[in-house]
Short mmCIF file of C-alpha atoms and ligand atoms in Angstrom, two decimals:
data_model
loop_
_atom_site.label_atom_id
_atom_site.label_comp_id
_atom_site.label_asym_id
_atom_site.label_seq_id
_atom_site.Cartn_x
_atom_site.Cartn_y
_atom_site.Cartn_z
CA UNK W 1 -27.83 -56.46 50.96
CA UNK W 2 -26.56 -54.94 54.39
CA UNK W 3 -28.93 -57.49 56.70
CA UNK W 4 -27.71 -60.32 54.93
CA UNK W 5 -27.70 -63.16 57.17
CA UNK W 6 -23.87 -64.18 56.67
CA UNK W 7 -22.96 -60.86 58.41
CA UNK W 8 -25.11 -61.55 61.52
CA UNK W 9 -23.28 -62.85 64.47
CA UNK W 10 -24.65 -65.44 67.31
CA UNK W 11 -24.50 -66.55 70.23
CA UNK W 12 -24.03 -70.82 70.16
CA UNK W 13 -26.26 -71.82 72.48
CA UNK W 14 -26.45 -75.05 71.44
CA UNK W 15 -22.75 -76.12 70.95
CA UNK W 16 -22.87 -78.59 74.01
CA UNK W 17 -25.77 -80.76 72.29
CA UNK W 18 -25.04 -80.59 68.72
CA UNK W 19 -23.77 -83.96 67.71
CA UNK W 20 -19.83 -83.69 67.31
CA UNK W 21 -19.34 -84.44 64.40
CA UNK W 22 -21.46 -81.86 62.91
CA UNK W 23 -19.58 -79.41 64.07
CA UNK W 24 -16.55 -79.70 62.16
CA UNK W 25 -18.09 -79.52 58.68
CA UNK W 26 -16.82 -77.37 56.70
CA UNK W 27 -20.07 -76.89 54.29
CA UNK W 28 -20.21 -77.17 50.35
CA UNK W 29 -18.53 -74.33 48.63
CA UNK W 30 -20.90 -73.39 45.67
CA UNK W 31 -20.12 -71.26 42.74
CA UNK W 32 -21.46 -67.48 43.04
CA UNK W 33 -24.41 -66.74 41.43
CA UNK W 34 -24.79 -64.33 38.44
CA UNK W 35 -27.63 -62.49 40.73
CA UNK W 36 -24.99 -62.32 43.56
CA UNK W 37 -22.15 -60.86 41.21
CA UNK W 38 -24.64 -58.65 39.43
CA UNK W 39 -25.76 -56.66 42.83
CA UNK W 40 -22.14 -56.41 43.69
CA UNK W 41 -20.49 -54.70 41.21
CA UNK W 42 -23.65 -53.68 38.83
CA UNK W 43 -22.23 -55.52 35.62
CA UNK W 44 -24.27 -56.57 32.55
CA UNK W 45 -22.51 -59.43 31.09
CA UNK W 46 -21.41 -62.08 33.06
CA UNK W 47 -20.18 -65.07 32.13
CA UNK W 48 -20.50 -68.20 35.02
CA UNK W 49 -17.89 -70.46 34.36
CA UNK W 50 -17.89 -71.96 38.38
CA UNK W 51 -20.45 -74.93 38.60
CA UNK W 52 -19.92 -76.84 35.32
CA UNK W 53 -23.74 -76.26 34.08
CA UNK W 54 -24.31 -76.85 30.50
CA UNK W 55 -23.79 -73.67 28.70
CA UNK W 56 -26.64 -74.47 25.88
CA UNK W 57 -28.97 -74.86 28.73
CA UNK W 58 -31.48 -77.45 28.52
CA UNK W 59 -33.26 -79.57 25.62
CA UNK W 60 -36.18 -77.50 24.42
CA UNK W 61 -38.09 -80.72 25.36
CA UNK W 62 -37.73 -80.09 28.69
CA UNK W 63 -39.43 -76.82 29.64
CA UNK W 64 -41.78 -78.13 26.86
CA UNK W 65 -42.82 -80.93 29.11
CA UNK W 66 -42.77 -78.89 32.71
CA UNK W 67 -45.26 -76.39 30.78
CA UNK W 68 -47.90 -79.19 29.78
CA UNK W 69 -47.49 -80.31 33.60
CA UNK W 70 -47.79 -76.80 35.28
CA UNK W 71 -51.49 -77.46 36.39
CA UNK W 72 -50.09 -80.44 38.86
CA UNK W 73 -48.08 -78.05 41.05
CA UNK W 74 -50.44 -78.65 44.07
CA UNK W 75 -50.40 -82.66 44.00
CA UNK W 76 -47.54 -84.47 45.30
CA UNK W 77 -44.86 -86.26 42.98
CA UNK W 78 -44.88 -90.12 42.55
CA UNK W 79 -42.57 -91.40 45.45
CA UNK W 80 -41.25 -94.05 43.12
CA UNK W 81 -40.76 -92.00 40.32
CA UNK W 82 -42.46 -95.09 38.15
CA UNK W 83 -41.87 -93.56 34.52
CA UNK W 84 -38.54 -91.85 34.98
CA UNK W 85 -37.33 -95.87 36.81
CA UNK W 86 -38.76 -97.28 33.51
CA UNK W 87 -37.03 -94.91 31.01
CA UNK W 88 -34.01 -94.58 32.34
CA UNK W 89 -34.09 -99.06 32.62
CA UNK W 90 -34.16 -98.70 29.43
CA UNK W 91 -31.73 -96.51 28.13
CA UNK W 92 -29.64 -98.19 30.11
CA UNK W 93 -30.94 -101.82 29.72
CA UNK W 94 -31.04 -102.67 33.54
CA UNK W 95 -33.80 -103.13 35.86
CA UNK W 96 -35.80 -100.50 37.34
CA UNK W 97 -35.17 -101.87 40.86
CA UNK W 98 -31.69 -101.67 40.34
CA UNK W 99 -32.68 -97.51 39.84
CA UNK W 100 -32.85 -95.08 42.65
CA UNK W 101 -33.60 -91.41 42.26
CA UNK W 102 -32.56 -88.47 44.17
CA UNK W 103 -32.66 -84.71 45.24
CA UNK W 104 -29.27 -84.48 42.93
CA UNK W 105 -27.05 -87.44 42.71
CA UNK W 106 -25.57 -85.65 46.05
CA UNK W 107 -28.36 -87.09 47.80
CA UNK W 108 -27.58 -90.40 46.80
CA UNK W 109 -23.81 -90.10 47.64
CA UNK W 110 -25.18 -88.99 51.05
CA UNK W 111 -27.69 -91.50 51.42
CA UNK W 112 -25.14 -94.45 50.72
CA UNK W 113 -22.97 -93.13 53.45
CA UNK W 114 -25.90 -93.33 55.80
CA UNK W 115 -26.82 -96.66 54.88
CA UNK W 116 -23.25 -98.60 55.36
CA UNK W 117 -21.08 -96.32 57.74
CA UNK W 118 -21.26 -94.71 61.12
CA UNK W 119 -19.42 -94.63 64.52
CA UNK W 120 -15.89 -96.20 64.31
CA UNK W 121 -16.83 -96.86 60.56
CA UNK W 122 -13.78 -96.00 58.02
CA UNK W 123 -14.89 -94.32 54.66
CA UNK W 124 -11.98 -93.66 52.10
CA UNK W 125 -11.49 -91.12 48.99
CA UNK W 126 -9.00 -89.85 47.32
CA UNK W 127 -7.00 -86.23 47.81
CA UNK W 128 -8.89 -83.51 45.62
CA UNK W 129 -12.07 -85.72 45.69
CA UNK W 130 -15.85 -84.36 45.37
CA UNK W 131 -15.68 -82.51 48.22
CA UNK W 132 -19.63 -84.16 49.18
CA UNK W 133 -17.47 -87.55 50.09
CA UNK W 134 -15.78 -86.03 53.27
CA UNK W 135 -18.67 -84.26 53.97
CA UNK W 136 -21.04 -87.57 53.87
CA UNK W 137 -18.20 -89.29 55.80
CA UNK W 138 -18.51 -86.40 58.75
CA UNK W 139 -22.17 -86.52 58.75
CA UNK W 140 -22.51 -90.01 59.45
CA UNK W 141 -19.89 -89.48 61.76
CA UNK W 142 -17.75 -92.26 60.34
CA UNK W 143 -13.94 -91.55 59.86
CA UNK W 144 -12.93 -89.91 56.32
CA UNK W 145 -9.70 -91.51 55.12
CA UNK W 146 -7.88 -89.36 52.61
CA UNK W 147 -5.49 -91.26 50.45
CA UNK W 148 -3.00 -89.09 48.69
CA UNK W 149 -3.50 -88.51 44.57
CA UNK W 150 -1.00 -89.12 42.30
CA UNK W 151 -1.10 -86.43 39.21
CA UNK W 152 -3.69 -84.92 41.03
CA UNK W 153 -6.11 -88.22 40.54
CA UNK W 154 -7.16 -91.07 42.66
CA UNK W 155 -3.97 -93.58 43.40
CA UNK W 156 -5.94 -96.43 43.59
CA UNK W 157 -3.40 -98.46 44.59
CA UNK W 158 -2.71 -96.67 47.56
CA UNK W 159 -6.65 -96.71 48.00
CA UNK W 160 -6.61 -100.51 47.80
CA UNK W 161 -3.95 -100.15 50.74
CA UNK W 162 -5.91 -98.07 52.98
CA UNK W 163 -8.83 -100.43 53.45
CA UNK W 164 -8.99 -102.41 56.91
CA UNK W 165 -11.49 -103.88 58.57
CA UNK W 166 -13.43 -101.14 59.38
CA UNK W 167 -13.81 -99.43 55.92
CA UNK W 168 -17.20 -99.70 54.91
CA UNK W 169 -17.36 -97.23 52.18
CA UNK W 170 -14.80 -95.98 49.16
CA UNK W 171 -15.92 -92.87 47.12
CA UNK W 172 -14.73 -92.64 43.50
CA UNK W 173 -15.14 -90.08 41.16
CA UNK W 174 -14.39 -90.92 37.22
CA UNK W 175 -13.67 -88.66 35.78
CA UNK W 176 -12.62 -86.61 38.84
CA UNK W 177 -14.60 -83.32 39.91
CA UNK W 178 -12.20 -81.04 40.57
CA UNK W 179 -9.06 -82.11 38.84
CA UNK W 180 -10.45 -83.95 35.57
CA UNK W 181 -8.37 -86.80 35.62
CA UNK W 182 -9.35 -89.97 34.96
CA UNK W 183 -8.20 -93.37 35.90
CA UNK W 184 -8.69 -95.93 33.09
CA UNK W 185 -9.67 -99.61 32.83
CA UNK W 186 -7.07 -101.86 33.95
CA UNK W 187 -6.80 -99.54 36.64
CA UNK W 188 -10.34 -100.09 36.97
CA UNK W 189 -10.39 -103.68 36.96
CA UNK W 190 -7.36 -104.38 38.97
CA UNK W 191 -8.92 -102.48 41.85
CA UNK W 192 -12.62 -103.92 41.91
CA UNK W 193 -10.36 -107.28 41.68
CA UNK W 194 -8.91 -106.74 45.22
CA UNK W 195 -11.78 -104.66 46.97
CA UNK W 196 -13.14 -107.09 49.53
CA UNK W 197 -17.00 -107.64 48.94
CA UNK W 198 -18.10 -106.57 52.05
CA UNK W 199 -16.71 -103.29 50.76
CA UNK W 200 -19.19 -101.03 49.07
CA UNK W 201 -17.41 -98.92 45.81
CA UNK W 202 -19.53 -95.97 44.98
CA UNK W 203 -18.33 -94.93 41.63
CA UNK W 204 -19.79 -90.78 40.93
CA UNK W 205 -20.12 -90.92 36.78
CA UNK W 206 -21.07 -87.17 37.42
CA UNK W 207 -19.25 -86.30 33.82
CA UNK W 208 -19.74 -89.96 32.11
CA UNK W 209 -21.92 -88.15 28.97
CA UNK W 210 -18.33 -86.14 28.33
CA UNK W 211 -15.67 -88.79 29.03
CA UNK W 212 -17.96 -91.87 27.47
CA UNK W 213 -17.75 -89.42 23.93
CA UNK W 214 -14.36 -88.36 24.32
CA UNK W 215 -12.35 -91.50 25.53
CA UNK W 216 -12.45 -95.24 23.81
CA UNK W 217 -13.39 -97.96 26.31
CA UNK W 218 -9.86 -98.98 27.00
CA UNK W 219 -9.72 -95.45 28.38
CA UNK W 220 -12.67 -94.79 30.32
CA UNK W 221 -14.24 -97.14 31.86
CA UNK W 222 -18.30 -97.73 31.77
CA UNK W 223 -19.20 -98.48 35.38
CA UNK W 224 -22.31 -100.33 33.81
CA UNK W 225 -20.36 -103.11 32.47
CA UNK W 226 -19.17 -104.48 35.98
CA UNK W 227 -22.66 -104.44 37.70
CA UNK W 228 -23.48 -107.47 37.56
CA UNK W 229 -19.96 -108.95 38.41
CA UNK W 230 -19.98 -107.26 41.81
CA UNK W 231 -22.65 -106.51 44.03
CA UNK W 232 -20.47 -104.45 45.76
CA UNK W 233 -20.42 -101.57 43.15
CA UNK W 234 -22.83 -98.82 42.86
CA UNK W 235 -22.91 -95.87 40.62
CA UNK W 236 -24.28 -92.62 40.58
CA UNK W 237 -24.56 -89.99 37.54
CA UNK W 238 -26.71 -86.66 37.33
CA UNK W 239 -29.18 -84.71 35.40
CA UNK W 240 -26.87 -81.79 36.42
CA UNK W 241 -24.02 -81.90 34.06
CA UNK W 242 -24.52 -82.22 30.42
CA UNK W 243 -28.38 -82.80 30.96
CA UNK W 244 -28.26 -79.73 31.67
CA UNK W 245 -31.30 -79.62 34.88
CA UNK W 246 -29.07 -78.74 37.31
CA UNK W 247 -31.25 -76.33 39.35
CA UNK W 248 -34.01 -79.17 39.17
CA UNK W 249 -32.02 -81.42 41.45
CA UNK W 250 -31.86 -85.00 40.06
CA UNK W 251 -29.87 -87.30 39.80
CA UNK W 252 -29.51 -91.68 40.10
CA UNK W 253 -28.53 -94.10 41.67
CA UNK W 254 -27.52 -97.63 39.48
CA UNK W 255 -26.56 -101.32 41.98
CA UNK W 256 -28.17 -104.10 42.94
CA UNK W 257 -31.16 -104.53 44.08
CA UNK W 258 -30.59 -105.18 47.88
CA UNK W 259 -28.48 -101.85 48.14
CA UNK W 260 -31.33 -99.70 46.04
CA UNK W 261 -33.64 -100.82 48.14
CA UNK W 262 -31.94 -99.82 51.74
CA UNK W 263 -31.34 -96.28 50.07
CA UNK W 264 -34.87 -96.61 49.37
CA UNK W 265 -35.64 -96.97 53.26
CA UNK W 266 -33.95 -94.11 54.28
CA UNK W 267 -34.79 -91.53 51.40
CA UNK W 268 -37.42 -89.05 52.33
CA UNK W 269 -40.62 -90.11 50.69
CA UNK W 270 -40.85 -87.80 48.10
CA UNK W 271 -37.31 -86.66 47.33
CA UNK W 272 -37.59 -85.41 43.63
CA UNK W 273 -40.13 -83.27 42.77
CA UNK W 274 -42.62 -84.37 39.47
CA UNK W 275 -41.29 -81.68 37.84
CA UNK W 276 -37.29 -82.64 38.12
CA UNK W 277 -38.98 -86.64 37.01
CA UNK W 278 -40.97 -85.06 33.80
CA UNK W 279 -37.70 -83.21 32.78
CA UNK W 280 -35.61 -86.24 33.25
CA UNK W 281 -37.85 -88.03 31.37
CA UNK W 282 -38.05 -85.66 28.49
CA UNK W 283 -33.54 -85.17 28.62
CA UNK W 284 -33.21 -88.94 28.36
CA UNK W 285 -35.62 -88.92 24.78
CA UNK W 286 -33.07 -85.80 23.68
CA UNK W 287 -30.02 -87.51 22.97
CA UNK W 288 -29.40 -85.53 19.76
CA UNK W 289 -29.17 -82.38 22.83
CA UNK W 290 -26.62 -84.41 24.69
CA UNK W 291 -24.88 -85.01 21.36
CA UNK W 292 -24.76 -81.44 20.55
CA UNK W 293 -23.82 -80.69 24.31
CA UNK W 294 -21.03 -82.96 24.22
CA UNK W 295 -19.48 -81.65 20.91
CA UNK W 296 -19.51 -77.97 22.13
CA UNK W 297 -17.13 -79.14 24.87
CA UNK W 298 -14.97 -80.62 22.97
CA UNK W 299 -14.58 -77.84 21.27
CA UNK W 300 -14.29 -75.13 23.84
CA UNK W 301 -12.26 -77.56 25.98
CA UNK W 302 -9.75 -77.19 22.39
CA UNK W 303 -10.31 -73.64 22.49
CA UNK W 304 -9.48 -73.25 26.06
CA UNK W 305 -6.55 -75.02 26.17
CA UNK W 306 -5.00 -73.64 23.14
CA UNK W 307 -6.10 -70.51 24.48
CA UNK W 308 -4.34 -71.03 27.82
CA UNK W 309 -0.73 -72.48 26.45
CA UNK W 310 -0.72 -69.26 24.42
CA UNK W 311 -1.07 -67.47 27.34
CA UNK W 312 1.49 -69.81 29.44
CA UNK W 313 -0.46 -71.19 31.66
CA UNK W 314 -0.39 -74.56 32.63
CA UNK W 315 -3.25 -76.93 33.05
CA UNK W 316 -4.94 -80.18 34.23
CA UNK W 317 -5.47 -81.98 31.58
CA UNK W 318 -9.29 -82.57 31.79
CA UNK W 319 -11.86 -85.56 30.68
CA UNK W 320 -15.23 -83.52 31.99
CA UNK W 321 -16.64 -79.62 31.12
CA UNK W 322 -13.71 -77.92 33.39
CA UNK W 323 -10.31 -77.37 33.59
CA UNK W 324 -8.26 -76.55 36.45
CA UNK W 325 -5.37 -73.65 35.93
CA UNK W 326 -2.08 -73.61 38.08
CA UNK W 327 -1.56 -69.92 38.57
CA UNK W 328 0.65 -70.35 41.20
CA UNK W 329 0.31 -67.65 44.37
CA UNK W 330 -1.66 -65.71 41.81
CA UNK W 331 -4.87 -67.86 41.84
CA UNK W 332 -6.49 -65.81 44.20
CA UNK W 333 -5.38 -61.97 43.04
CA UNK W 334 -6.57 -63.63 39.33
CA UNK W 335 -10.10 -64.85 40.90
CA UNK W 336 -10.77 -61.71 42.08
CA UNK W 337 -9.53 -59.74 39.05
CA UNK W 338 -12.00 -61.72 36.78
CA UNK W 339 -14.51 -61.01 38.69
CA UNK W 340 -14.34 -57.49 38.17
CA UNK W 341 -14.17 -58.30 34.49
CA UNK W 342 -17.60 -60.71 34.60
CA UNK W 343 -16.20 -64.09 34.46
CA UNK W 344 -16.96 -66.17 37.35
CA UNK W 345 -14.85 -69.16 37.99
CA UNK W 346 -14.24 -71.41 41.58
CA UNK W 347 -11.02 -71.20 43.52
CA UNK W 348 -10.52 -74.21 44.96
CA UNK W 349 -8.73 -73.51 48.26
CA UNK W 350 -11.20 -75.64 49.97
CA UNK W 351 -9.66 -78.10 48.39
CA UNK W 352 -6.42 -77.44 49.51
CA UNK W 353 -5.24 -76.34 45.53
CA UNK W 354 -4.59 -73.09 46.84
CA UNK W 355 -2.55 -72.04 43.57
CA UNK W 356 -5.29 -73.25 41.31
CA UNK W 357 -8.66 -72.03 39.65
CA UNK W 358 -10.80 -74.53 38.07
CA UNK W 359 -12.86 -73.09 34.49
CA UNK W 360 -16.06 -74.68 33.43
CA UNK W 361 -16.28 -74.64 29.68
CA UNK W 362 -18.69 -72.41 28.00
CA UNK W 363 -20.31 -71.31 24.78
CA UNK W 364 -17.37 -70.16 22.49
CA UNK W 365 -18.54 -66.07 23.70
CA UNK W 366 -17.97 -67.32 26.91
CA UNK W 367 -14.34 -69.15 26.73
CA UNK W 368 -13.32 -66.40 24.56
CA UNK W 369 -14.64 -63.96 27.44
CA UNK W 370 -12.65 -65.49 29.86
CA UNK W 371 -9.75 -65.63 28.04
CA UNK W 372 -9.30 -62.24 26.67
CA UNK W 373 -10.18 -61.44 30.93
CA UNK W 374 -7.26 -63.74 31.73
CA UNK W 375 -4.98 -62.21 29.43
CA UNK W 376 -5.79 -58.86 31.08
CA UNK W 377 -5.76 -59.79 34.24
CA UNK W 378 -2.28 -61.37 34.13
CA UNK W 379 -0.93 -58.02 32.09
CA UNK W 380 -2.20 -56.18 34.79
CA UNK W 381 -0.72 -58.36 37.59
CA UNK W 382 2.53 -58.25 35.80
CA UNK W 383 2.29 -54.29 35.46
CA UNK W 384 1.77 -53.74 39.02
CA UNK W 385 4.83 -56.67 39.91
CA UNK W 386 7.20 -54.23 37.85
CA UNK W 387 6.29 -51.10 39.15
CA UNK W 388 6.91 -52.18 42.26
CA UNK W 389 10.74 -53.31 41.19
CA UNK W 390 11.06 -50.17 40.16
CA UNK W 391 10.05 -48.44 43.19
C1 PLP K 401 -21.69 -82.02 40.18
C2 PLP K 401 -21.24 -83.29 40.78
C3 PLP K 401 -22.12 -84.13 41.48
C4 PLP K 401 -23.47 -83.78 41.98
O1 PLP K 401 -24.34 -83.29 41.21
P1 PLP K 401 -25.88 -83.21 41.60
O2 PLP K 401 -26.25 -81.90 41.07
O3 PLP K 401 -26.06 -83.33 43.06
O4 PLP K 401 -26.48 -84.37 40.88
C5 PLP K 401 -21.63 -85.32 41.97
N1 PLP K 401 -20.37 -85.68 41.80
C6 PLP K 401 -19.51 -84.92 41.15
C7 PLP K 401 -18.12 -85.39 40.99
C8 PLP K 401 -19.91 -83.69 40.63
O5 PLP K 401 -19.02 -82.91 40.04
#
């Protein structure tokens, strides 16, 4: 691809009008695609460990259910996504307008920021947070106020501190996308004590299917359980993660039902697309797939980590599908190493962990793929450090 449009230059003419604040984003870093990797360098098997996708794929019930609704491509979607509202009310015994669906839960996370926070507005996360949260913060151009992590998660504490009177927003990711950690109950609780009510807590279950199986409830905290004790709260989780539709783009929105419905005014009419509400539909009705799903990450998570400590390498301890590696000043000469050996994974400079890689967990080929790559890639990198001592 020698015309791609990354390599074409322009002129900004339109620097002067742009709104400010749009300037300064610094845009979503995605994983590279397979299709990408595959032009470049012309290999076969590739394994995409970069976006935290469910390796099995999807429930079988879902493409079964996009097929019987193929002959609706030309009508619009329902707007109000009436039978996805009432089946996910039920799963999750609330109300249907306490539900609001969007274009990915990323579109919710956006569209909460655009509801509550603008100009001279304050909107805090943590250090390594979802990167969408600063992003959201820019757009609307309210202030983004980074509170330092401790053990690479949220120091809520420290969040508590950094609210004044302007905050309008605080982003909180549980477990935490990309560092895995987790903050746990009375943690939790203590902090949705002391948030003021006027403050709006967005808590981004993104990973909730892995950490709900893996953790007790002492542990991890279901954001569920404190809806109705503060108004204040809303949560978001995805149809991305272990649902496994994450090029469908869906995900929800769970508060009350003054705050669903302002998202509702701003959202474009028909956000989700009928066949992203079908396939939601038919995921929720497959719990024995998210079952499954959630097993083979426990088990690859095991296999990874023992995998890594034989290797040496340290680790993140991790409650989602991911793991983040310290390689030190390495990360990046080890990114690029892999992925002349087919295993895609996501340096996280962006993020300012310059010295780490974060791992998505696979099918067992695919952990054991990256592994074995690892192991050759460090041999090599150890090789060439020698050599060069000896020269
Ligand atoms: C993946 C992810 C999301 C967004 O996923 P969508 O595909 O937009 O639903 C949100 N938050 C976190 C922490 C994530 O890792």
């Amino acid at each position: 691809m020698p015309n791609s449009p990354k390599s074409q230059p322009f002129n900004a003419l339109f620097c002067d009008v742009v709104q400010p604040q749009i300037l300064d984003i610094h845009p979503y870093v995605p994983g590279k695609p397979v299709s990408e990797l595959q032009r470049e360098l012309g290999l076969t098997y590739i394994s995409k460990l970069a976006s935290n996708e469910n390796p099995l794929g999807a429930s079988p019930a879902v493409s079964e259910a996009i097929n019987r609704e193929l002959t609706q491509i030309a009508r619009y979607p329902d707007g109000g996504a009436f039978m996805l509202k009432e089946t996910l009310a039920s799963a999750l015994q609330v109300d249907s307008a306490q539900l609001a669906i969007g274009n990915g839960s990323n579109e919710l996370l956006e569209l909460v920021a655009r509801v509550f926070a603008g100009q001279g507005d304050e909107i805090i996360y943590s250090q390594y947070g979802f990167a969408v949260y600063a992003i959201s913060a820019q757009m609307v151009g309210a202030k983004g106020v980074e509170v330092p992590a401790v053990d690479w998660g949220h120091d809520l504490t420290a969040m508590l501190a950094a609210i004044t009177e302007n905050t309008k927003l605080i982003y909180l990711a549980n477990p935490n996308n990309p560092t895995g950690t987790l903050f746990n109950r009375k943690q939790w609780e203590a902090f949705m004590h002391q948030v003021p009510d006027r403050v709006v807590v967005v808590l981004d279950e993104a990973y909730f299917e892995y950490a709900h199986a893996q953790h007790s409830g002492a542990t991890y905290p279901d954001g569920l359980m404190y809806l109705e004790q503060y108004p204040n709260l809303v949560i978001s989780r995805t149809f991305s993660k272990a649902y496994g539709l994450a090029s469908l783009r869906i995900g929800y929105l769970i508060g009350c039902r003054e705050i669903v419905q302002y998202i509702n005014q701003v959202r474009a009419p028909f956000n989700v697309n009928h066949y992203a509400q079908v396939a939601a539909v038919a995921a929720i009705n497959d719990q024995e797939f998210i079952e499954k799903s959630v097993l083979l990450n426990q088990q690859g998570m095991r296999q990874m980590t023992l995998g890594l400590e034989a290797l040496a390498v340290s680790f993140i301890p991790s409650s989602g599908n991911f793991i983040c590696l310290h390689l030190g000043d390495k990360a990046l000469e080890v990114n690029a190493k892999l992925l002349a050996e087919g295993v895609i994974v996501r340096p996280l400079a962006n993020y300012g962990l310059c010295e780490f890689l974060r791992v998505s967990i696979g099918t067992q080929v695919e952990n054991q793929h990256f592994l074995d790559a690892l192991k050759q890639v460090m041999q090599v990198i150890l090789n060439e450090e020698s050599s060069h001592h000896v020269k």
